[in-house]
Amino acid sequence: GAGVSQSPRYKVAKRGQDVALRCDPISGHVSLFWYQQALGQGPEFLTYFQNEAQLDKSGLPSDRFFAERPEGSVSTLKIQRTQQEDSAVYLCASSLMRTDFNYGYTFGSGTRLTVV
Amino acid sequence: AQKVTQAQTEISVVEKEDVTLDCVYETRDTTYYLFWYKQPPSGELVFLIRRNSFDEQNEISGRYSWNFQKSTSSFNFTITASQVVDSAVYFCALVRSGAGSYQLTFGKGTKLSVIP
């Protein structure tokens, strides 16, 4: 596609519910990143994929967070037993190469998760 | 550890005024990249500029200009003759260069409101 597509755009979850957030990167982009942006804050790194391999998950805040990219394209960020502190915008970004700093990464519009 | 500080949380200007957004960074790395991103209300992060730590030349792109001063670890962004469409949250970000580097460290952002 022309850009990075994320769905759903908004998600309201009851505390304790599991959620799945989808990211469809730009076709052919090797690298895929997830960032978490709390209200009034800058994005913070969660995890990084190179094709289907998850090379870095050091930013995942707890073992309730799980990400996958089984075929090296679409990625899903899953949060189990959601808690109020999980409320944030989850941004996905992709790049053609591992580090495409010439043009930065292309970010999606994010999924705004609200846990009530 | 890396850190990016955007001391201005919110700025309001009247249309056609010039405005400067401040960014101060901390890093122990000798080579790194600095970025500015714009986040309009739609949520996506829009890449504006990348600056390599080796290149201290200031840059101008239309109404936008950037002042990189390594001596003061600052990378400030000026919008000349601001317009209502410039209203957004602006983020400064940092990443070290070199193999294995990909995590962007963002500041908390500056919300710019341009009043007609």
Short mmCIF file of C-alpha atoms in Angstrom, two decimals:
data_model
loop_
_atom_site.label_atom_id
_atom_site.label_comp_id
_atom_site.label_asym_id
_atom_site.label_seq_id
_atom_site.Cartn_x
_atom_site.Cartn_y
_atom_site.Cartn_z
CA GLY A 1 0.00 0.00 0.00
CA ALA A 2 0.90 3.64 -0.21
CA GLY A 3 1.42 4.04 3.50
CA VAL A 4 1.47 2.17 6.78
CA SER A 5 -2.04 1.13 7.69
CA GLN A 6 -3.14 0.41 11.24
CA SER A 7 -6.41 -0.99 12.49
CA PRO A 8 -8.55 -0.46 14.35
CA ARG A 9 -8.18 3.28 14.55
CA TYR A 10 -9.76 3.32 18.00
CA LYS A 11 -10.25 0.52 20.50
CA VAL A 12 -12.02 0.62 23.83
CA ALA A 13 -11.36 -2.40 26.01
CA LYS A 14 -12.63 -3.35 29.41
CA ARG A 15 -9.94 -3.98 31.97
CA GLY A 16 -8.84 -7.60 31.73
CA GLN A 17 -9.83 -7.99 28.10
CA ASP A 18 -7.35 -9.12 25.44
CA VAL A 19 -6.79 -6.90 22.39
CA ALA A 20 -5.05 -7.30 19.04
CA LEU A 21 -3.75 -4.36 17.06
CA ARG A 22 -2.87 -4.76 13.40
CA CYS A 23 -0.19 -3.09 11.33
CA ASP A 24 0.05 -3.37 7.56
CA PRO A 25 3.42 -1.93 6.52
CA ILE A 26 4.41 -0.56 3.16
CA SER A 27 4.80 -3.43 0.73
CA GLY A 28 8.36 -4.68 0.58
CA HIS A 29 9.50 -2.95 3.73
CA VAL A 30 11.86 -5.18 5.64
CA SER A 31 11.84 -3.45 8.99
CA LEU A 32 8.83 -2.95 11.21
CA PHE A 33 8.66 -1.18 14.55
CA TRP A 34 6.05 -0.72 17.25
CA TYR A 35 6.05 2.35 19.48
CA GLN A 36 3.79 3.27 22.39
CA GLN A 37 2.77 6.89 22.87
CA ALA A 38 1.15 7.79 26.17
CA LEU A 39 -0.94 10.95 26.38
CA GLY A 40 1.25 14.03 26.27
CA GLN A 41 4.42 12.03 25.75
CA GLY A 42 6.69 11.16 22.89
CA PRO A 43 6.60 7.70 21.34
CA GLU A 44 8.60 5.00 23.08
CA PHE A 45 10.09 1.97 21.40
CA LEU A 46 8.43 -1.38 21.99
CA THR A 47 9.78 -3.91 19.50
CA TYR A 48 11.51 -4.39 16.16
CA PHE A 49 11.12 -6.95 13.37
CA GLN A 50 13.36 -7.61 10.44
CA ASN A 51 11.18 -9.60 8.08
CA GLU A 52 9.55 -12.24 10.28
CA ALA A 53 12.27 -12.24 12.91
CA GLN A 54 11.66 -10.29 16.09
CA LEU A 55 15.16 -8.99 16.76
CA ASP A 56 14.42 -6.74 19.69
CA LYS A 57 11.57 -6.82 22.18
CA SER A 58 13.34 -4.96 24.93
CA GLY A 59 10.75 -2.19 25.05
CA LEU A 60 7.74 -4.39 25.72
CA PRO A 61 6.57 -3.28 29.18
CA SER A 62 5.46 -6.67 30.45
CA ASP A 63 4.88 -10.26 29.45
CA ARG A 64 1.28 -9.33 28.70
CA PHE A 65 2.54 -7.73 25.50
CA PHE A 66 3.27 -9.94 22.55
CA ALA A 67 4.04 -9.09 18.92
CA GLU A 68 4.32 -11.23 15.83
CA ARG A 69 4.96 -10.90 12.12
CA PRO A 70 4.68 -14.49 10.89
CA GLU A 71 5.07 -13.91 7.15
CA GLY A 72 7.26 -10.87 7.25
CA SER A 73 4.54 -8.43 6.27
CA VAL A 74 1.51 -7.77 8.50
CA SER A 75 2.24 -7.52 12.20
CA THR A 76 -0.02 -7.90 15.20
CA LEU A 77 0.58 -6.46 18.65
CA LYS A 78 -1.39 -8.36 21.26
CA ILE A 79 -2.02 -7.20 24.79
CA GLN A 80 -3.42 -9.70 27.23
CA ARG A 81 -5.45 -8.83 30.33
CA THR A 82 -5.38 -5.12 29.54
CA GLN A 83 -4.88 -2.64 32.36
CA GLN A 84 -5.58 1.06 32.54
CA GLU A 85 -1.91 1.93 32.19
CA ASP A 86 -1.97 0.29 28.75
CA SER A 87 -4.11 3.17 27.47
CA ALA A 88 -2.04 4.87 24.80
CA VAL A 89 -1.63 5.30 21.07
CA TYR A 90 0.23 2.41 19.51
CA LEU A 91 2.20 3.46 16.46
CA CYS A 92 3.63 1.18 13.84
CA ALA A 93 6.46 2.20 11.52
CA SER A 94 8.20 0.50 8.66
CA SER A 95 11.29 1.08 6.56
CA LEU A 96 12.73 -0.46 3.44
CA MET A 97 16.00 -1.32 5.06
CA ARG A 98 17.04 -1.99 8.61
CA THR A 99 18.04 1.58 9.19
CA ASP A 100 16.58 3.90 6.62
CA PHE A 101 17.72 7.11 8.22
CA ASN A 102 17.84 9.03 5.00
CA TYR A 103 14.11 9.43 5.11
CA GLY A 104 13.26 8.35 8.59
CA TYR A 105 10.69 5.71 9.17
CA THR A 106 7.17 5.84 7.76
CA PHE A 107 4.68 5.83 10.58
CA GLY A 108 1.04 4.84 10.55
CA SER A 109 -1.73 6.88 12.15
CA GLY A 110 -1.78 4.62 15.17
CA THR A 111 -4.38 2.80 17.20
CA ARG A 112 -5.71 4.68 20.19
CA LEU A 113 -6.38 2.14 22.94
CA THR A 114 -8.51 3.16 25.89
CA VAL A 115 -8.87 0.69 28.75
CA VAL A 116 -11.87 1.34 30.97
CA ALA B 1 21.79 6.67 27.65
CA GLN B 2 20.17 9.10 25.26
CA LYS B 3 17.76 11.87 26.12
CA VAL B 4 15.87 14.48 24.16
CA THR B 5 14.40 17.50 25.91
CA GLN B 6 11.76 19.76 24.41
CA ALA B 7 11.22 22.28 27.17
CA GLN B 8 8.31 24.03 25.47
CA THR B 9 5.17 22.03 26.11
CA GLU B 10 2.80 24.33 24.24
CA ILE B 11 3.25 27.43 22.11
CA SER B 12 0.60 29.68 20.63
CA VAL B 13 1.35 32.19 17.92
CA VAL B 14 -0.72 34.38 15.68
CA GLU B 15 -0.66 33.52 12.01
CA LYS B 16 2.32 34.97 10.11
CA GLU B 17 4.48 35.17 13.21
CA ASP B 18 7.78 33.31 13.28
CA VAL B 19 8.19 30.59 15.90
CA THR B 20 11.16 28.54 17.10
CA LEU B 21 10.82 25.12 18.68
CA ASP B 22 13.70 24.14 20.93
CA CYS B 23 15.35 20.74 21.14
CA VAL B 24 18.26 19.81 23.39
CA TYR B 25 19.72 16.33 23.36
CA GLU B 26 22.11 14.19 25.38
CA THR B 27 24.14 11.32 24.01
CA ARG B 28 27.49 9.69 24.62
CA ASP B 29 27.71 8.63 21.01
CA THR B 30 30.01 10.56 18.71
CA THR B 31 27.93 9.87 15.63
CA TYR B 32 24.19 10.10 15.57
CA TYR B 33 21.19 11.35 13.66
CA LEU B 34 18.65 13.93 14.73
CA PHE B 35 15.12 14.19 13.38
CA TRP B 36 12.09 16.39 13.51
CA TYR B 37 8.64 14.89 13.07
CA LYS B 38 5.25 16.58 12.83
CA GLN B 39 2.18 14.93 14.34
CA PRO B 40 -1.06 16.52 13.08
CA PRO B 41 -4.38 15.72 14.75
CA SER B 42 -4.77 12.71 12.45
CA GLY B 43 -2.03 11.03 14.47
CA GLU B 44 0.63 9.90 12.07
CA LEU B 45 4.18 11.08 12.49
CA VAL B 46 5.34 12.95 9.42
CA PHE B 47 9.07 13.05 8.79
CA LEU B 48 10.41 16.59 8.33
CA ILE B 49 14.19 16.41 8.44
CA ARG B 50 17.18 14.28 9.35
CA ARG B 51 20.54 15.72 10.37
CA ASN B 52 23.79 13.76 10.65
CA SER B 53 26.00 14.69 13.58
CA PHE B 54 28.86 15.32 11.18
CA ASP B 55 26.96 17.99 9.33
CA GLU B 56 26.45 21.21 11.23
CA GLN B 57 25.22 23.19 8.26
CA ASN B 58 21.93 24.83 8.87
CA GLU B 59 19.16 23.93 6.49
CA ILE B 60 16.26 25.80 5.02
CA SER B 61 13.27 24.26 3.30
CA GLY B 62 10.64 26.78 2.34
CA ARG B 63 9.29 28.30 5.54
CA TYR B 64 11.14 25.76 7.67
CA SER B 65 14.70 26.08 8.90
CA TRP B 66 16.83 24.12 11.31
CA ASN B 67 19.75 25.27 13.43
CA PHE B 68 22.05 22.47 14.57
CA GLN B 69 24.68 23.46 17.14
CA LYS B 70 26.77 20.56 18.36
CA SER B 71 28.54 22.74 20.94
CA THR B 72 25.28 23.28 22.80
CA SER B 73 23.68 19.94 21.81
CA SER B 74 20.75 21.74 20.29
CA PHE B 75 18.74 21.22 17.13
CA ASN B 76 16.16 23.99 16.95
CA PHE B 77 13.39 24.30 14.39
CA THR B 78 12.03 27.62 13.12
CA ILE B 79 8.86 28.16 11.17
CA THR B 80 8.75 31.49 9.38
CA ALA B 81 5.44 33.19 8.69
CA SER B 82 3.46 30.49 10.46
CA GLN B 83 0.18 29.25 9.03
CA VAL B 84 -2.83 27.57 10.59
CA VAL B 85 -1.85 24.31 8.86
CA ASP B 86 1.34 24.30 10.93
CA SER B 87 -0.73 23.58 14.04
CA ALA B 88 0.44 20.19 15.29
CA VAL B 89 2.67 18.52 17.84
CA TYR B 90 6.31 18.54 16.83
CA PHE B 91 8.78 15.94 18.03
CA CYS B 92 12.53 15.99 18.04
CA ALA B 93 14.20 12.56 18.00
CA LEU B 94 17.66 11.05 18.21
CA VAL B 95 19.24 7.77 17.15
CA ARG B 96 22.86 6.75 17.24
CA SER B 97 24.35 5.81 13.94
CA GLY B 98 26.10 2.55 13.22
CA ALA B 99 25.34 -1.13 12.97
CA GLY B 100 22.52 -2.40 15.10
CA SER B 101 21.05 1.00 15.71
CA TYR B 102 17.41 1.68 15.04
CA GLN B 103 15.66 2.86 18.21
CA LEU B 104 14.47 6.44 18.01
CA THR B 105 14.50 8.38 21.27
CA PHE B 106 11.84 11.06 21.18
CA GLY B 107 11.30 14.20 23.19
CA LYS B 108 7.91 14.83 24.76
CA GLY B 109 6.87 17.11 21.94
CA THR B 110 5.83 20.73 21.58
CA LYS B 111 2.23 21.49 20.73
CA LEU B 112 2.08 24.42 18.34
CA SER B 113 -1.17 26.29 17.88
CA VAL B 114 -1.31 28.89 15.13
CA ILE B 115 -4.22 31.25 15.63
CA PRO B 116 -5.77 32.87 12.56
#
